[in-house]
Amino acid sequence: MLFGVAGNEDASMDFTLSEEQTAIFEMAKDFSSKQIAPYARQWEEEGSIPRALWQEAAAQGLGGIYVSETYGGSGLGRLDGTLIFEAVAMSCPSVGAFLSIHNMCAAMIDSFGDEASKQKWLPDACSMRKVFSYCLSEPGSGSDAAALQARAEKQDRTYSLSGSKAFISGGGYSDCYLSMVRTGEDGASGISAIVVEQGSEGLSFGAFETKMGWRAQPTAQVQFDDCRVPCENL
């Protein structure tokens, strides 16, 4: 039997979109066809996405797709987000992927941050006044994420970060870098997430990666050299 549940040949799954989900997809597709598709080739050649686009995307509710409405988000689900990213990627995969990364960071803060963190970061993330990048992969621990070596040592009211992150979407472009760093023992349980803002002391970037396609999304190494970050960014 190829489909269905064993012992119940009549079992089936309904993959039909609701009216609301169809409307979400059509909204994102209409926005992308007008605001992204006509310029996608130019952005690929230039190797960057205009910052003004994110403000327009946020006005459509695309800056905090999964974030609670309390903090300015749209309060949608994962399937809703999938439909949005699919619609955007039909016009430009680079924009669709970057938008998904930003939303992943906002969702992490909304799900796991304390109240102060939510108040500090989420309004700017949802409005896309600040664009977020996700920093996990490292030169020696791309697929083995729990083996990452970047560290954050607590020093009074700041953390000092050391190490580097590899192939980071938005490296050198984004405003905030949600970075996985080791604050404790080896393994996954010793890893914490900390927000590093653009312009932080000790934060630098490698050269933009040369990619075959997907060039409008800047990608670079993110480097921490005694990078000082306030403790409340944890």
PDB file of N, CA, C and O in Angstrom, residues 11 25 33 36 50 80-81 88 94 112 123 138 148-149 153 156 192 197 201 221 234:
ATOM      1  N   ALA A  11      -8.382   6.189   4.920  1.00  0.00           N
ATOM      2  CA  ALA A  11      -7.760   7.360   5.530  1.00  0.00           C
ATOM      3  C   ALA A  11      -7.115   8.224   4.454  1.00  0.00           C
ATOM      4  O   ALA A  11      -6.496   7.734   3.521  1.00  0.00           O
ATOM      5  N   PHE A  25      -1.273  33.726   0.203  1.00  0.00           N
ATOM      6  CA  PHE A  25      -0.405  33.417  -0.933  1.00  0.00           C
ATOM      7  C   PHE A  25      -0.562  34.452  -2.039  1.00  0.00           C
ATOM      8  O   PHE A  25       0.423  34.951  -2.598  1.00  0.00           O
ATOM      9  N   SER A  33       5.380  40.221  -7.398  1.00  0.00           N
ATOM     10  CA  SER A  33       5.367  40.434  -8.849  1.00  0.00           C
ATOM     11  C   SER A  33       5.523  41.913  -9.204  1.00  0.00           C
ATOM     12  O   SER A  33       6.057  42.252 -10.261  1.00  0.00           O
ATOM     13  N   ILE A  36       9.278  43.129  -6.657  1.00  0.00           N
ATOM     14  CA  ILE A  36      10.525  42.364  -6.681  1.00  0.00           C
ATOM     15  C   ILE A  36      10.891  41.887  -8.085  1.00  0.00           C
ATOM     16  O   ILE A  36      12.002  42.120  -8.557  1.00  0.00           O
ATOM     17  N   PRO A  50      18.061  46.230  -2.154  1.00  0.00           N
ATOM     18  CA  PRO A  50      17.859  47.575  -1.600  1.00  0.00           C
ATOM     19  C   PRO A  50      17.182  47.520  -0.235  1.00  0.00           C
ATOM     20  O   PRO A  50      16.216  46.784  -0.040  1.00  0.00           O
ATOM     21  N   ASP A  80       1.535  29.068   6.656  1.00  0.00           N
ATOM     22  CA  ASP A  80       1.352  30.414   6.107  1.00  0.00           C
ATOM     23  C   ASP A  80       2.691  30.980   5.646  1.00  0.00           C
ATOM     24  O   ASP A  80       2.807  31.563   4.556  1.00  0.00           O
ATOM     25  N   GLY A  81       3.718  30.803   6.481  1.00  0.00           N
ATOM     26  CA  GLY A  81       5.041  31.284   6.113  1.00  0.00           C
ATOM     27  C   GLY A  81       5.580  30.593   4.876  1.00  0.00           C
ATOM     28  O   GLY A  81       6.168  31.235   3.996  1.00  0.00           O
ATOM     29  N   VAL A  88       7.173  34.613  -2.789  1.00  0.00           N
ATOM     30  CA  VAL A  88       8.260  35.574  -2.984  1.00  0.00           C
ATOM     31  C   VAL A  88       9.353  34.970  -3.854  1.00  0.00           C
ATOM     32  O   VAL A  88       9.895  35.630  -4.746  1.00  0.00           O
ATOM     33  N   SER A  94      16.525  34.724  -3.952  1.00  0.00           N
ATOM     34  CA  SER A  94      17.406  35.395  -2.991  1.00  0.00           C
ATOM     35  C   SER A  94      16.601  36.156  -1.947  1.00  0.00           C
ATOM     36  O   SER A  94      16.881  36.084  -0.746  1.00  0.00           O
ATOM     37  N   PHE A 112      11.650  32.112  22.596  1.00  0.00           N
ATOM     38  CA  PHE A 112      12.583  31.756  23.664  1.00  0.00           C
ATOM     39  C   PHE A 112      13.150  32.948  24.436  1.00  0.00           C
ATOM     40  O   PHE A 112      13.780  32.747  25.482  1.00  0.00           O
ATOM     41  N   PRO A 123       9.801  44.698  17.951  1.00  0.00           N
ATOM     42  CA  PRO A 123       9.184  45.782  17.164  1.00  0.00           C
ATOM     43  C   PRO A 123      10.027  46.195  15.957  1.00  0.00           C
ATOM     44  O   PRO A 123       9.490  46.398  14.861  1.00  0.00           O
ATOM     45  N   GLU A 138      29.911  27.170  11.186  1.00  0.00           N
ATOM     46  CA  GLU A 138      31.298  27.593  11.344  1.00  0.00           C
ATOM     47  C   GLU A 138      32.173  26.824  10.368  1.00  0.00           C
ATOM     48  O   GLU A 138      31.746  25.798   9.829  1.00  0.00           O
ATOM     49  N   LEU A 148      30.080  23.514  17.606  1.00  0.00           N
ATOM     50  CA  LEU A 148      30.578  24.861  17.327  1.00  0.00           C
ATOM     51  C   LEU A 148      31.571  25.316  18.396  1.00  0.00           C
ATOM     52  O   LEU A 148      31.497  24.920  19.557  1.00  0.00           O
ATOM     53  N   GLN A 149      32.505  26.193  17.977  1.00  0.00           N
ATOM     54  CA  GLN A 149      33.602  26.617  18.844  1.00  0.00           C
ATOM     55  C   GLN A 149      33.537  28.092  19.248  1.00  0.00           C
ATOM     56  O   GLN A 149      34.250  28.503  20.176  1.00  0.00           O
ATOM     57  N   GLU A 153      32.382  34.796  26.671  1.00  0.00           N
ATOM     58  CA  GLU A 153      32.817  34.804  28.056  1.00  0.00           C
ATOM     59  C   GLU A 153      32.231  36.028  28.753  1.00  0.00           C
ATOM     60  O   GLU A 153      32.367  37.152  28.267  1.00  0.00           O
ATOM     61  N   ASP A 156      31.801  41.122  33.625  1.00  0.00           N
ATOM     62  CA  ASP A 156      30.985  42.167  34.238  1.00  0.00           C
ATOM     63  C   ASP A 156      29.640  42.256  33.531  1.00  0.00           C
ATOM     64  O   ASP A 156      28.875  41.321  33.549  1.00  0.00           O
ATOM     65  N   SER A 192      24.341  28.992  23.717  1.00  0.00           N
ATOM     66  CA  SER A 192      23.333  30.035  23.914  1.00  0.00           C
ATOM     67  C   SER A 192      23.230  30.877  22.644  1.00  0.00           C
ATOM     68  O   SER A 192      24.088  30.815  21.764  1.00  0.00           O
ATOM     69  N   GLU A 197      24.887  43.355  17.437  1.00  0.00           N
ATOM     70  CA  GLU A 197      24.459  44.436  16.552  1.00  0.00           C
ATOM     71  C   GLU A 197      25.593  44.884  15.640  1.00  0.00           C
ATOM     72  O   GLU A 197      26.776  44.863  16.020  1.00  0.00           O
ATOM     73  N   GLU A 201      31.917  46.554  18.815  1.00  0.00           N
ATOM     74  CA  GLU A 201      33.372  46.463  18.902  1.00  0.00           C
ATOM     75  C   GLU A 201      33.816  45.020  18.714  1.00  0.00           C
ATOM     76  O   GLU A 201      33.291  44.106  19.343  1.00  0.00           O
ATOM     77  N   GLN A 221      31.604  35.579   5.754  1.00  0.00           N
ATOM     78  CA  GLN A 221      31.998  35.104   7.072  1.00  0.00           C
ATOM     79  C   GLN A 221      31.792  36.226   8.093  1.00  0.00           C
ATOM     80  O   GLN A 221      32.031  37.397   7.802  1.00  0.00           O
ATOM     81  N   LEU A 234      21.747  38.477  25.521  1.00  0.00           N
ATOM     82  CA  LEU A 234      21.707  37.018  25.556  1.00  0.00           C
ATOM     83  C   LEU A 234      20.274  36.542  25.453  1.00  0.00           C
ATOM     84  O   LEU A 234      19.410  37.068  26.165  1.00  0.00           O
TER      85      LEU A 234
END
